[in-house]
Short mmCIF file of C-alpha atoms in Angstrom, two decimals:
data_model
loop_
_atom_site.label_atom_id
_atom_site.label_comp_id
_atom_site.label_asym_id
_atom_site.label_seq_id
_atom_site.Cartn_x
_atom_site.Cartn_y
_atom_site.Cartn_z
CA UNK A 1 -10.17 -11.27 -162.92
CA UNK A 2 -10.44 -7.48 -163.03
CA UNK A 3 -7.73 -5.37 -161.36
CA UNK A 4 -8.30 -2.83 -158.59
CA UNK A 5 -7.34 0.33 -160.54
CA UNK A 6 -8.34 2.24 -163.68
CA UNK A 7 -6.17 2.03 -166.78
CA UNK A 8 -6.07 5.82 -166.89
CA UNK A 9 -4.23 5.94 -163.51
CA UNK A 10 -0.55 6.71 -163.90
CA UNK A 11 1.72 5.06 -161.28
CA UNK A 12 5.09 6.07 -162.56
CA UNK A 13 7.60 3.68 -164.06
CA UNK A 14 6.87 0.06 -164.86
CA UNK A 15 8.76 -1.32 -161.80
CA UNK A 16 6.58 0.69 -159.47
CA UNK A 17 3.45 -0.45 -161.28
CA UNK A 18 4.49 -4.13 -161.02
CA UNK A 19 5.38 -3.69 -157.36
CA UNK A 20 2.01 -2.13 -156.48
CA UNK A 21 0.20 -4.78 -158.53
CA UNK A 22 1.99 -7.45 -156.52
CA UNK A 23 0.75 -5.90 -153.25
CA UNK A 24 -2.82 -5.83 -154.56
CA UNK A 25 -2.66 -9.41 -155.75
CA UNK A 26 -1.37 -10.53 -152.38
CA UNK A 27 -4.33 -8.77 -150.77
CA UNK A 28 -6.69 -10.52 -153.16
CA UNK A 29 -5.10 -13.90 -152.44
CA UNK A 30 -5.70 -13.26 -148.73
CA UNK A 31 -9.32 -12.37 -149.34
CA UNK A 32 -9.74 -15.57 -151.31
CA UNK A 33 -7.94 -17.66 -148.72
CA UNK A 34 -9.63 -19.68 -145.98
CA UNK A 35 -8.92 -16.93 -143.43
CA UNK A 36 -10.60 -14.28 -145.49
CA UNK A 37 -13.75 -16.29 -146.12
CA UNK A 38 -15.40 -16.65 -142.74
CA UNK A 39 -18.61 -14.89 -141.71
CA UNK A 40 -17.93 -11.78 -143.82
CA UNK A 41 -18.17 -11.20 -147.55
CA UNK A 42 -16.76 -8.17 -149.38
CA UNK A 43 -17.63 -6.38 -152.61
CA UNK A 44 -15.30 -3.93 -154.43
CA UNK A 45 -16.78 -1.21 -156.64
CA UNK A 46 -14.70 1.16 -158.75
CA UNK A 47 -15.41 4.86 -159.02
CA UNK A 48 -17.76 4.20 -161.95
CA UNK A 49 -19.96 1.98 -159.75
CA UNK A 50 -18.86 -1.23 -161.44
CA UNK A 51 -18.56 -4.42 -159.39
CA UNK A 52 -14.96 -5.50 -159.65
CA UNK A 53 -14.64 -8.16 -156.94
CA UNK A 54 -16.65 -10.47 -154.64
CA UNK A 55 -15.01 -12.57 -151.91
CA UNK A 56 -15.52 -16.37 -152.03
CA UNK A 57 -17.48 -16.32 -148.73
CA UNK A 58 -20.30 -14.67 -150.75
CA UNK A 59 -21.31 -18.13 -151.94
CA UNK A 60 -21.60 -19.58 -148.45
CA UNK A 61 -23.30 -16.62 -146.79
CA UNK A 62 -25.85 -15.77 -149.47
CA UNK A 63 -26.34 -19.10 -151.25
CA UNK A 64 -25.57 -17.63 -154.69
CA UNK A 65 -22.67 -18.10 -157.15
CA UNK A 66 -20.41 -15.04 -157.20
CA UNK A 67 -19.28 -15.67 -160.82
CA UNK A 68 -22.75 -14.73 -162.09
CA UNK A 69 -22.37 -11.29 -160.54
CA UNK A 70 -18.74 -10.74 -161.45
CA UNK A 71 -19.34 -11.39 -165.15
CA UNK A 72 -22.25 -8.96 -165.18
CA UNK A 73 -25.02 -11.49 -165.91
CA UNK A 74 -26.71 -10.62 -162.59
CA UNK A 75 -26.84 -7.54 -160.34
CA UNK A 76 -26.45 -7.57 -156.56
CA UNK A 77 -29.58 -5.48 -156.20
CA UNK A 78 -31.56 -8.49 -157.50
CA UNK A 79 -30.96 -10.38 -154.24
CA UNK A 80 -31.36 -7.39 -151.88
CA UNK A 81 -34.76 -6.98 -150.20
CA UNK A 82 -36.75 -4.31 -152.08
CA UNK A 83 -37.02 -1.83 -149.16
CA UNK A 84 -33.21 -1.93 -148.68
CA UNK A 85 -32.15 -1.38 -152.33
CA UNK A 86 -32.19 2.40 -152.06
CA UNK A 87 -30.15 2.27 -148.87
CA UNK A 88 -27.62 0.00 -150.62
CA UNK A 89 -27.34 2.28 -153.69
CA UNK A 90 -26.80 5.34 -151.49
CA UNK A 91 -24.06 3.48 -149.64
CA UNK A 92 -22.47 2.38 -152.93
CA UNK A 93 -22.74 5.53 -155.00
CA UNK A 94 -22.58 8.49 -152.61
CA UNK A 95 -19.35 10.49 -152.26
CA UNK A 96 -17.31 9.23 -149.35
CA UNK A 97 -17.83 12.33 -147.28
CA UNK A 98 -21.61 11.93 -147.62
CA UNK A 99 -21.91 8.18 -147.22
CA UNK A 100 -24.30 7.17 -144.42
CA UNK A 101 -23.23 5.39 -141.25
CA UNK A 102 -23.14 1.62 -141.13
CA UNK A 103 -26.44 0.12 -142.28
CA UNK A 104 -28.36 -3.14 -142.09
CA UNK A 105 -29.02 -4.67 -145.50
CA UNK A 106 -31.29 -7.71 -145.92
CA UNK A 107 -30.52 -10.32 -148.58
CA UNK A 108 -33.08 -12.81 -149.94
CA UNK A 109 -31.48 -16.25 -150.14
CA UNK A 110 -32.46 -18.91 -152.74
CA UNK A 111 -35.04 -20.35 -150.29
CA UNK A 112 -36.64 -16.89 -150.04
CA UNK A 113 -35.46 -16.44 -146.45
CA UNK A 114 -34.13 -13.05 -145.33
CA UNK A 115 -30.57 -12.82 -144.03
CA UNK A 116 -29.45 -9.60 -142.39
CA UNK A 117 -25.98 -8.16 -142.81
CA UNK A 118 -24.32 -5.23 -141.11
CA UNK A 119 -22.78 -3.23 -143.99
CA UNK A 120 -19.78 -0.92 -143.72
CA UNK A 121 -17.53 0.68 -146.32
CA UNK A 122 -13.94 1.81 -146.66
CA UNK A 123 -12.30 3.69 -149.57
CA UNK A 124 -9.67 2.04 -151.79
CA UNK A 125 -6.62 4.10 -152.80
CA UNK A 126 -4.01 3.74 -155.51
CA UNK A 127 -0.29 4.26 -154.68
CA UNK A 128 -0.74 7.97 -155.40
CA UNK A 129 -3.40 8.16 -152.64
CA UNK A 130 -6.12 8.68 -155.24
CA UNK A 131 -9.46 7.02 -154.45
CA UNK A 132 -10.12 4.22 -156.94
CA UNK A 133 -13.31 2.84 -155.46
CA UNK A 134 -14.85 1.48 -152.28
CA UNK A 135 -14.84 -1.84 -150.46
CA UNK A 136 -18.21 -2.75 -148.93
CA UNK A 137 -18.11 -5.38 -146.18
CA UNK A 138 -21.14 -7.47 -145.29
CA UNK A 139 -21.05 -9.05 -141.78
CA UNK A 140 -23.79 -11.48 -140.80
CA UNK A 141 -25.77 -9.74 -138.04
CA UNK A 142 -26.34 -13.13 -136.38
CA UNK A 143 -22.59 -13.68 -136.25
CA UNK A 144 -22.06 -10.14 -135.05
CA UNK A 145 -24.71 -10.62 -132.38
CA UNK A 146 -23.18 -13.90 -131.23
CA UNK A 147 -19.73 -12.31 -131.04
CA UNK A 148 -21.03 -9.35 -129.10
CA UNK A 149 -23.16 -11.54 -126.84
CA UNK A 150 -20.29 -13.93 -126.29
CA UNK A 151 -17.94 -11.13 -125.32
CA UNK A 152 -20.61 -9.46 -123.24
CA UNK A 153 -21.55 -12.74 -121.56
CA UNK A 154 -17.96 -13.61 -120.73
CA UNK A 155 -17.37 -10.12 -119.35
CA UNK A 156 -20.59 -10.17 -117.33
CA UNK A 157 -19.92 -13.65 -115.95
CA UNK A 158 -16.41 -12.61 -114.97
CA UNK A 159 -17.70 -9.45 -113.26
CA UNK A 160 -20.46 -11.46 -111.60
CA UNK A 161 -17.93 -13.92 -110.21
CA UNK A 162 -15.57 -11.18 -109.08
CA UNK A 163 -18.23 -9.04 -107.44
CA UNK A 164 -20.41 -11.75 -105.92
CA UNK A 165 -17.85 -14.15 -104.56
CA UNK A 166 -17.49 -14.17 -100.78
CA UNK A 167 -13.73 -13.94 -101.22
CA UNK A 168 -12.06 -10.56 -101.46
CA UNK A 169 -9.83 -9.91 -104.49
CA UNK A 170 -7.33 -7.02 -104.62
CA UNK A 171 -4.95 -6.19 -107.49
CA UNK A 172 -1.66 -4.45 -106.63
CA UNK A 173 0.96 -3.29 -109.15
CA UNK A 174 4.74 -3.78 -108.94
CA UNK A 175 5.10 -0.49 -107.04
CA UNK A 176 2.70 -1.62 -104.33
CA UNK A 177 -0.18 0.58 -105.49
CA UNK A 178 -3.75 -0.69 -105.40
CA UNK A 179 -5.20 -0.94 -108.92
CA UNK A 180 -8.64 -2.07 -107.75
CA UNK A 181 -10.65 -4.54 -105.72
CA UNK A 182 -13.94 -6.35 -105.96
CA UNK A 183 -17.29 -5.66 -104.29
CA UNK A 184 -16.60 -8.09 -101.45
CA UNK A 185 -13.60 -6.07 -100.21
CA UNK A 186 -15.58 -2.86 -100.53
CA UNK A 187 -18.47 -4.33 -98.49
CA UNK A 188 -16.29 -5.78 -95.74
CA UNK A 189 -13.92 -2.82 -95.42
CA UNK A 190 -16.60 -0.19 -95.96
CA UNK A 191 -14.22 1.67 -98.27
CA UNK A 192 -15.09 2.36 -101.95
CA UNK A 193 -12.33 1.19 -104.29
CA UNK A 194 -12.12 4.68 -105.82
CA UNK A 195 -10.76 6.01 -102.51
CA UNK A 196 -8.12 3.31 -102.32
CA UNK A 197 -7.12 3.16 -105.98
CA UNK A 198 -3.58 4.34 -106.53
CA UNK A 199 -2.77 4.28 -102.81
CA UNK A 200 0.05 2.19 -101.40
CA UNK A 201 -1.43 -1.09 -100.21
CA UNK A 202 0.35 -1.00 -96.84
CA UNK A 203 -1.12 2.43 -96.06
CA UNK A 204 -4.66 1.16 -96.66
CA UNK A 205 -3.99 -2.03 -94.74
CA UNK A 206 -2.62 -0.09 -91.77
CA UNK A 207 -5.54 2.38 -91.77
CA UNK A 208 -8.04 -0.51 -91.63
CA UNK A 209 -6.10 -2.63 -89.10
CA UNK A 210 -7.43 -3.14 -85.59
CA UNK A 211 -5.88 -1.31 -82.67
CA UNK A 212 -4.30 -4.54 -81.47
CA UNK A 213 -2.59 -5.03 -84.86
CA UNK A 214 -1.36 -1.42 -84.95
CA UNK A 215 0.06 -1.82 -81.43
CA UNK A 216 2.12 -4.78 -82.59
CA UNK A 217 3.31 -3.59 -86.02
CA UNK A 218 4.01 -0.11 -87.37
CA UNK A 219 3.14 1.16 -90.83
CA UNK A 220 6.87 1.24 -91.57
CA UNK A 221 7.20 -2.44 -90.71
CA UNK A 222 4.22 -3.21 -92.93
CA UNK A 223 5.88 -1.27 -95.78
CA UNK A 224 9.12 -3.20 -95.28
CA UNK A 225 7.18 -6.47 -95.39
CA UNK A 226 5.67 -5.54 -98.74
CA UNK A 227 8.86 -4.18 -100.27
CA UNK A 228 11.14 -6.97 -99.02
CA UNK A 229 8.83 -10.01 -99.00
CA UNK A 230 5.99 -9.43 -101.44
CA UNK A 231 7.20 -7.16 -104.26
CA UNK A 232 10.27 -9.34 -104.72
CA UNK A 233 8.18 -12.47 -105.36
CA UNK A 234 8.60 -14.20 -108.70
CA UNK A 235 5.71 -14.95 -111.02
CA UNK A 236 3.59 -17.83 -109.70
CA UNK A 237 4.94 -17.64 -106.15
CA UNK A 238 2.41 -17.66 -103.31
CA UNK A 239 2.61 -16.04 -99.88
CA UNK A 240 0.09 -16.38 -97.03
CA UNK A 241 -0.43 -13.93 -94.17
CA UNK A 242 -3.04 -13.27 -91.50
CA UNK A 243 -4.51 -10.11 -90.03
CA UNK A 244 -7.56 -8.38 -88.62
CA UNK A 245 -9.39 -5.20 -89.59
CA UNK A 246 -12.29 -3.14 -88.30
CA UNK A 247 -15.05 -3.97 -90.77
CA UNK A 248 -17.82 -1.72 -92.05
CA UNK A 249 -20.05 -2.49 -89.04
CA UNK A 250 -17.26 -1.71 -86.57
CA UNK A 251 -16.65 -5.33 -85.60
CA UNK A 252 -13.34 -7.17 -85.87
CA UNK A 253 -12.94 -9.12 -89.13
CA UNK A 254 -10.26 -11.81 -89.20
CA UNK A 255 -8.61 -12.24 -92.59
CA UNK A 256 -6.33 -14.68 -94.37
CA UNK A 257 -4.43 -13.11 -97.30
CA UNK A 258 -3.11 -15.35 -100.08
CA UNK A 259 -0.87 -13.22 -102.31
CA UNK A 260 0.15 -14.54 -105.72
CA UNK A 261 2.55 -12.86 -108.16
CA UNK A 262 1.24 -12.71 -111.75
CA UNK A 263 2.41 -11.13 -115.01
CA UNK A 264 0.24 -9.22 -117.50
CA UNK A 265 1.69 -7.74 -120.70
CA UNK A 266 5.21 -8.10 -119.36
CA UNK A 267 4.43 -6.27 -116.09
CA UNK A 268 4.28 -7.88 -112.67
CA UNK A 269 1.17 -7.62 -110.51
CA UNK A 270 0.12 -9.12 -107.20
CA UNK A 271 -3.31 -10.59 -106.69
CA UNK A 272 -4.51 -10.80 -103.07
CA UNK A 273 -7.22 -13.35 -102.35
CA UNK A 274 -8.81 -12.59 -98.99
CA UNK A 275 -10.74 -15.14 -96.93
CA UNK A 276 -12.87 -13.77 -94.11
CA UNK A 277 -13.27 -16.27 -91.32
CA UNK A 278 -14.84 -14.20 -88.53
CA UNK A 279 -18.09 -16.18 -88.87
CA UNK A 280 -16.12 -19.43 -88.79
CA UNK A 281 -14.20 -18.19 -85.74
CA UNK A 282 -17.47 -17.35 -83.99
CA UNK A 283 -18.82 -20.80 -84.76
CA UNK A 284 -15.53 -22.30 -83.58
CA UNK A 285 -15.68 -20.28 -80.34
CA UNK A 286 -19.32 -21.23 -79.79
CA UNK A 287 -18.52 -24.86 -80.53
CA UNK A 288 -15.59 -24.77 -78.09
CA UNK A 289 -17.90 -23.24 -75.47
CA UNK A 290 -20.52 -25.93 -76.12
CA UNK A 291 -17.85 -28.61 -75.81
CA UNK A 292 -16.74 -27.12 -72.49
CA UNK A 293 -20.34 -26.94 -71.30
CA UNK A 294 -20.93 -30.50 -72.44
CA UNK A 295 -17.78 -31.66 -70.64
CA UNK A 296 -18.93 -29.89 -67.46
CA UNK A 297 -22.41 -31.38 -67.80
CA UNK A 298 -20.86 -34.78 -68.42
CA UNK A 299 -18.78 -34.44 -65.25
CA UNK A 300 -21.92 -33.46 -63.34
CA UNK A 301 -23.74 -36.41 -64.88
CA UNK A 302 -20.94 -38.74 -63.86
CA UNK A 303 -21.09 -37.37 -60.31
CA UNK A 304 -24.87 -37.69 -60.34
CA UNK A 305 -24.67 -41.23 -61.70
CA UNK A 306 -22.10 -42.07 -59.04
CA UNK A 307 -24.26 -40.50 -56.30
CA UNK A 308 -27.38 -42.17 -57.67
CA UNK A 309 -25.63 -45.52 -57.75
CA UNK A 310 -24.43 -44.98 -54.19
CA UNK A 311 -27.98 -44.06 -53.17
CA UNK A 312 -29.31 -47.22 -54.79
CA UNK A 313 -26.69 -49.27 -52.98
CA UNK A 314 -27.48 -47.49 -49.73
CA UNK A 315 -31.22 -48.07 -50.10
CA UNK A 316 -30.66 -51.69 -51.01
CA UNK A 317 -28.25 -52.35 -48.12
CA UNK A 318 -30.24 -50.28 -45.62
CA UNK A 319 -33.46 -52.04 -46.42
CA UNK A 320 -31.71 -55.39 -46.03
CA UNK A 321 -30.02 -54.35 -42.77
CA UNK A 322 -33.17 -52.81 -41.27
CA UNK A 323 -35.25 -55.90 -41.92
CA UNK A 324 -33.32 -57.82 -39.26
CA UNK A 325 -33.83 -55.28 -36.42
CA UNK A 326 -37.53 -55.04 -37.31
CA UNK A 327 -37.81 -58.83 -37.21
CA UNK A 328 -35.94 -58.90 -33.85
CA UNK A 329 -38.34 -56.33 -32.34
CA UNK A 330 -41.34 -58.33 -33.51
CA UNK A 331 -39.90 -61.60 -32.12
CA UNK A 332 -39.12 -60.11 -28.70
CA UNK A 333 -42.57 -58.57 -28.49
CA UNK A 334 -44.00 -62.02 -29.09
CA UNK A 335 -41.75 -63.50 -26.35
CA UNK A 336 -42.77 -60.79 -23.87
CA UNK A 337 -46.45 -61.39 -24.54
CA UNK A 338 -46.06 -65.15 -24.16
CA UNK A 339 -43.77 -65.19 -21.09
CA UNK A 340 -45.20 -62.25 -19.17
CA UNK A 341 -48.84 -62.32 -20.16
CA UNK A 342 -49.93 -62.79 -16.52
CA UNK A 343 -48.18 -59.67 -15.30
CA UNK A 344 -49.05 -57.38 -18.24
CA UNK A 345 -51.90 -55.02 -17.59
CA UNK A 346 -54.09 -53.57 -20.32
CA UNK A 347 -51.99 -50.42 -20.55
CA UNK A 348 -48.74 -52.34 -21.20
CA UNK A 349 -50.49 -54.57 -23.71
CA UNK A 350 -51.63 -51.40 -25.55
CA UNK A 351 -48.02 -50.12 -25.62
CA UNK A 352 -46.78 -53.45 -26.96
CA UNK A 353 -49.42 -53.35 -29.70
CA UNK A 354 -48.27 -49.87 -30.74
CA UNK A 355 -44.66 -51.08 -30.91
CA UNK A 356 -45.69 -54.18 -32.89
CA UNK A 357 -47.62 -52.02 -35.37
CA UNK A 358 -44.66 -49.65 -35.80
CA UNK A 359 -42.30 -52.58 -36.35
CA UNK A 360 -44.71 -53.94 -38.97
CA UNK A 361 -44.83 -50.63 -40.79
CA UNK A 362 -41.01 -50.46 -40.64
CA UNK A 363 -40.75 -53.89 -42.19
CA UNK A 364 -43.29 -53.00 -44.85
CA UNK A 365 -41.49 -49.76 -45.70
CA UNK A 366 -38.19 -51.64 -45.91
CA UNK A 367 -39.73 -54.06 -48.39
CA UNK A 368 -41.14 -51.15 -50.41
CA UNK A 369 -37.79 -49.32 -50.40
CA UNK A 370 -36.07 -52.54 -51.46
CA UNK A 371 -38.51 -52.98 -54.34
CA UNK A 372 -38.11 -49.32 -55.41
CA UNK A 373 -34.31 -49.46 -55.41
CA UNK A 374 -34.41 -52.70 -57.37
CA UNK A 375 -36.44 -51.29 -60.28
CA UNK A 376 -34.41 -51.68 -63.47
CA UNK A 377 -31.45 -53.21 -61.66
CA UNK A 378 -31.05 -56.17 -64.00
CA UNK A 379 -33.55 -55.31 -66.74
CA UNK A 380 -32.83 -55.34 -70.48
CA UNK A 381 -34.83 -53.59 -73.19
CA UNK A 382 -36.65 -55.73 -75.74
CA UNK A 383 -39.24 -55.31 -78.48
CA UNK A 384 -42.57 -55.91 -76.73
CA UNK A 385 -46.21 -55.95 -77.83
CA UNK A 386 -47.85 -53.54 -75.38
CA UNK A 387 -51.25 -55.15 -76.03
CA UNK A 388 -49.99 -58.39 -74.43
CA UNK A 389 -48.70 -56.43 -71.42
CA UNK A 390 -52.12 -54.79 -71.07
CA UNK A 391 -53.89 -58.15 -71.14
CA UNK A 392 -51.60 -59.39 -68.35
CA UNK A 393 -52.31 -56.29 -66.23
CA UNK A 394 -56.09 -56.67 -66.63
CA UNK A 395 -55.83 -60.36 -65.80
CA UNK A 396 -53.84 -59.65 -62.62
CA UNK A 397 -56.35 -56.97 -61.57
CA UNK A 398 -59.34 -59.21 -62.26
CA UNK A 399 -60.44 -59.43 -58.60
CA UNK A 400 -60.25 -55.65 -58.06
CA UNK A 401 -62.06 -54.97 -61.36
CA UNK A 402 -64.83 -57.46 -60.51
CA UNK A 403 -65.19 -56.19 -56.95
CA UNK A 404 -65.59 -52.54 -58.01
CA UNK A 405 -67.47 -53.15 -61.28
CA UNK A 406 -64.78 -51.23 -63.18
CA UNK A 407 -64.71 -51.12 -66.97
CA UNK A 408 -61.35 -51.00 -68.76
CA UNK A 409 -61.10 -49.82 -72.37
CA UNK A 410 -57.87 -49.62 -74.33
CA UNK A 411 -56.93 -48.72 -77.89
CA UNK A 412 -54.68 -50.80 -80.07
CA UNK A 413 -51.27 -50.30 -78.51
CA UNK A 414 -47.91 -50.28 -80.37
CA UNK A 415 -44.93 -52.57 -80.31
CA UNK A 416 -42.06 -50.80 -78.53
CA UNK A 417 -38.55 -51.46 -77.35
CA UNK A 418 -39.07 -51.24 -73.58
CA UNK A 419 -38.26 -52.74 -70.20
CA UNK A 420 -41.12 -55.22 -70.18
CA UNK A 421 -41.35 -55.96 -66.43
CA UNK A 422 -41.14 -52.28 -65.50
CA UNK A 423 -43.67 -51.27 -68.18
CA UNK A 424 -46.03 -53.85 -66.69
CA UNK A 425 -45.60 -52.25 -63.22
CA UNK A 426 -46.20 -48.80 -64.75
CA UNK A 427 -49.57 -49.78 -66.23
CA UNK A 428 -50.47 -51.86 -63.17
CA UNK A 429 -49.97 -48.92 -60.77
CA UNK A 430 -51.74 -46.35 -62.95
CA UNK A 431 -54.79 -48.57 -63.59
CA UNK A 432 -55.05 -49.85 -59.99
CA UNK A 433 -54.85 -46.21 -58.76
CA UNK A 434 -57.60 -45.23 -61.22
CA UNK A 435 -59.80 -48.00 -59.77
CA UNK A 436 -58.78 -47.36 -56.16
CA UNK A 437 -59.39 -43.58 -56.12
CA UNK A 438 -62.96 -43.84 -57.39
CA UNK A 439 -65.99 -41.81 -56.40
CA UNK A 440 -68.55 -43.40 -54.11
CA UNK A 441 -71.46 -45.07 -55.86
CA UNK A 442 -69.82 -44.51 -59.27
CA UNK A 443 -68.41 -47.43 -61.19
CA UNK A 444 -64.85 -46.73 -62.43
CA UNK A 445 -64.38 -46.29 -66.17
CA UNK A 446 -60.76 -46.25 -67.35
CA UNK A 447 -59.54 -45.68 -70.91
CA UNK A 448 -55.94 -46.32 -72.02
CA UNK A 449 -54.82 -44.74 -75.29
CA UNK A 450 -51.57 -44.37 -77.24
CA UNK A 451 -50.79 -41.86 -79.98
CA UNK A 452 -47.65 -41.40 -82.08
CA UNK A 453 -46.34 -37.85 -81.77
CA UNK A 454 -43.09 -37.12 -83.63
CA UNK A 455 -40.47 -39.59 -82.43
CA UNK A 456 -42.36 -40.79 -79.35
CA UNK A 457 -45.59 -42.44 -78.24
CA UNK A 458 -47.84 -40.56 -75.84
CA UNK A 459 -49.86 -42.86 -73.54
CA UNK A 460 -52.83 -41.67 -71.52
CA UNK A 461 -54.76 -43.32 -68.66
CA UNK A 462 -58.09 -41.53 -68.25
CA UNK A 463 -60.43 -42.13 -65.29
CA UNK A 464 -63.66 -40.76 -63.86
CA UNK A 465 -62.38 -40.79 -60.28
CA UNK A 466 -62.12 -38.26 -57.46
CA UNK A 467 -59.54 -36.07 -59.19
CA UNK A 468 -56.55 -34.20 -57.74
CA UNK A 469 -56.06 -30.61 -56.67
CA UNK A 470 -53.70 -28.66 -58.94
CA UNK A 471 -51.37 -27.87 -56.02
CA UNK A 472 -50.52 -31.57 -55.70
CA UNK A 473 -49.75 -32.31 -59.39
CA UNK A 474 -45.96 -32.54 -58.84
CA UNK A 475 -45.97 -33.78 -55.24
CA UNK A 476 -47.89 -36.99 -55.95
CA UNK A 477 -44.89 -38.44 -57.85
CA UNK A 478 -42.60 -38.25 -54.79
CA UNK A 479 -41.98 -41.46 -52.86
CA UNK A 480 -44.02 -42.05 -49.68
CA UNK A 481 -46.26 -39.06 -50.47
CA UNK A 482 -49.93 -39.71 -49.61
CA UNK A 483 -52.71 -37.21 -50.23
CA UNK A 484 -55.19 -39.17 -48.12
CA UNK A 485 -54.24 -39.69 -44.47
CA UNK A 486 -57.10 -42.09 -43.75
CA UNK A 487 -55.68 -45.47 -44.85
CA UNK A 488 -59.02 -47.16 -44.20
CA UNK A 489 -60.60 -45.07 -46.94
CA UNK A 490 -57.75 -45.31 -49.51
CA UNK A 491 -55.11 -47.84 -48.66
CA UNK A 492 -51.53 -47.59 -49.91
CA UNK A 493 -47.99 -46.55 -49.07
CA UNK A 494 -47.55 -43.59 -51.39
CA UNK A 495 -45.05 -45.31 -53.70
CA UNK A 496 -47.10 -46.30 -56.76
CA UNK A 497 -46.68 -43.03 -58.66
CA UNK A 498 -43.03 -42.80 -57.57
CA UNK A 499 -42.58 -46.20 -59.22
CA UNK A 500 -44.27 -44.84 -62.33
CA UNK A 501 -42.02 -41.77 -62.57
CA UNK A 502 -38.87 -43.86 -62.10
CA UNK A 503 -39.97 -46.33 -64.78
CA UNK A 504 -40.83 -43.55 -67.27
CA UNK A 505 -37.44 -41.91 -66.56
CA UNK A 506 -35.77 -45.24 -67.31
CA UNK A 507 -37.32 -45.00 -70.80
CA UNK A 508 -36.13 -41.35 -71.19
CA UNK A 509 -39.76 -40.22 -71.21
CA UNK A 510 -41.90 -37.77 -69.22
CA UNK A 511 -44.92 -38.27 -66.97
CA UNK A 512 -47.48 -35.70 -65.81
CA UNK A 513 -51.08 -35.44 -64.68
CA UNK A 514 -54.06 -33.37 -65.78
CA UNK A 515 -56.97 -33.40 -63.39
CA UNK A 516 -60.11 -31.64 -62.19
CA UNK A 517 -61.11 -32.27 -58.58
CA UNK A 518 -64.33 -34.26 -58.45
CA UNK A 519 -64.35 -34.95 -62.20
CA UNK A 520 -61.40 -37.26 -62.93
CA UNK A 521 -57.76 -37.45 -63.95
CA UNK A 522 -55.59 -38.09 -67.01
CA UNK A 523 -52.14 -39.52 -66.38
CA UNK A 524 -49.92 -38.98 -69.45
CA UNK A 525 -46.52 -40.46 -70.12
CA UNK A 526 -44.26 -40.65 -73.16
CA UNK A 527 -42.02 -43.44 -74.43
CA UNK A 528 -39.49 -42.35 -77.10
CA UNK A 529 -38.89 -44.55 -80.16
CA UNK A 530 -35.49 -46.21 -79.96
#
């Protein structure tokens, strides 16, 4: 192996020469070691332009055998891409003060593929500080790119995390001075970090604090807290505190500070991790308000349920109790007519007939009220085929349908979880009303449909009857409400649609009417899916 100096160089006495030679050999051993043979290969040229040394990594990175070039049988320029040879020679042969900046040299490997290397040089000196040659280092540009990209990527990812996290991060030194903070703190506080950098952390905290906080703690107390509690923390210790500031938009921002003591290069720092929970507090307040509203509504519902139950009990008991007086009146009227028929004139007989009629209506209304209060009293929901219910309704209305010449059409109806008996009464009342309130000399045509809409079925009963004025759309569902005073023309007690509304309410649905006077009506109701 050739040495790294010219024989003409004089180094002084023999001990000094041996000592310097030892240093050079140690350097060579390092270059030839595993550590020196990574993604870089080095070439040493003496001042005469002769190749003196090639590092072992030359073999791996170029694919050639370095011994062929060290013994002079081959030249490095043979493996350098033609357009880069001149650039390489200038780098190798120019005086040091005129050598170009770092260059890219392309090498043709044995498979004729180009490999790019970033080439740099450094002068080699003998112990007398005389230049003896130059060391040219070839670094794989792919490796260099990966290193740079890796470092850049890690730095960018770290900055991305720091500046885009929704947690504030503040770094404070061991004197309590702010060294910097991330974008989140800047956005929330509305204060650029440049204006806070170098300031005492308690001064900035106090300047941002809400009026309520400042009324309860002075800046001096805040300084004492930092100096006595925080700055004395040992590495790894954690301290949690809470506060509130006026944020950039002027609103109050509630903050939780988690302060951890860390050590960097032998110096203590304090990292503050800030969690902003104003939004959470708002949600919590809104949720608490909703819970209070729900509790109030629940209390009202309980009172309503209690009152409704009492009303049902009252209606049930009243109807039972009133039946007996009505029956007594009727019986005594009969006795009076039988026992005093000879003394009753036509006028008294007319009065007795009026009383008998009123007692009959009272009894009938009691029965109706009893039936209405009993709807759903002991019913249980079950899965029912609505088509079968419809067939039963049509069968039970057979006489009315035949008498009026009515035609009933219905679509395929669904299976639903319903109160079967009440659902039967619902359809029975709607269809019988559609037949009853028909136009003269026009045969009733009724169509029953059902359509799935979201999580409920919408039923419709469409007729070609007399229709209803818009002003009465809501009133017709009230109990004992009749739109037609003449009972001879349209008989009834005004309870059918009240039944219907109560039954639909039992199913948590809605009922309404659409109608044009003289054209017909559409009664709609919904039954939710259970």
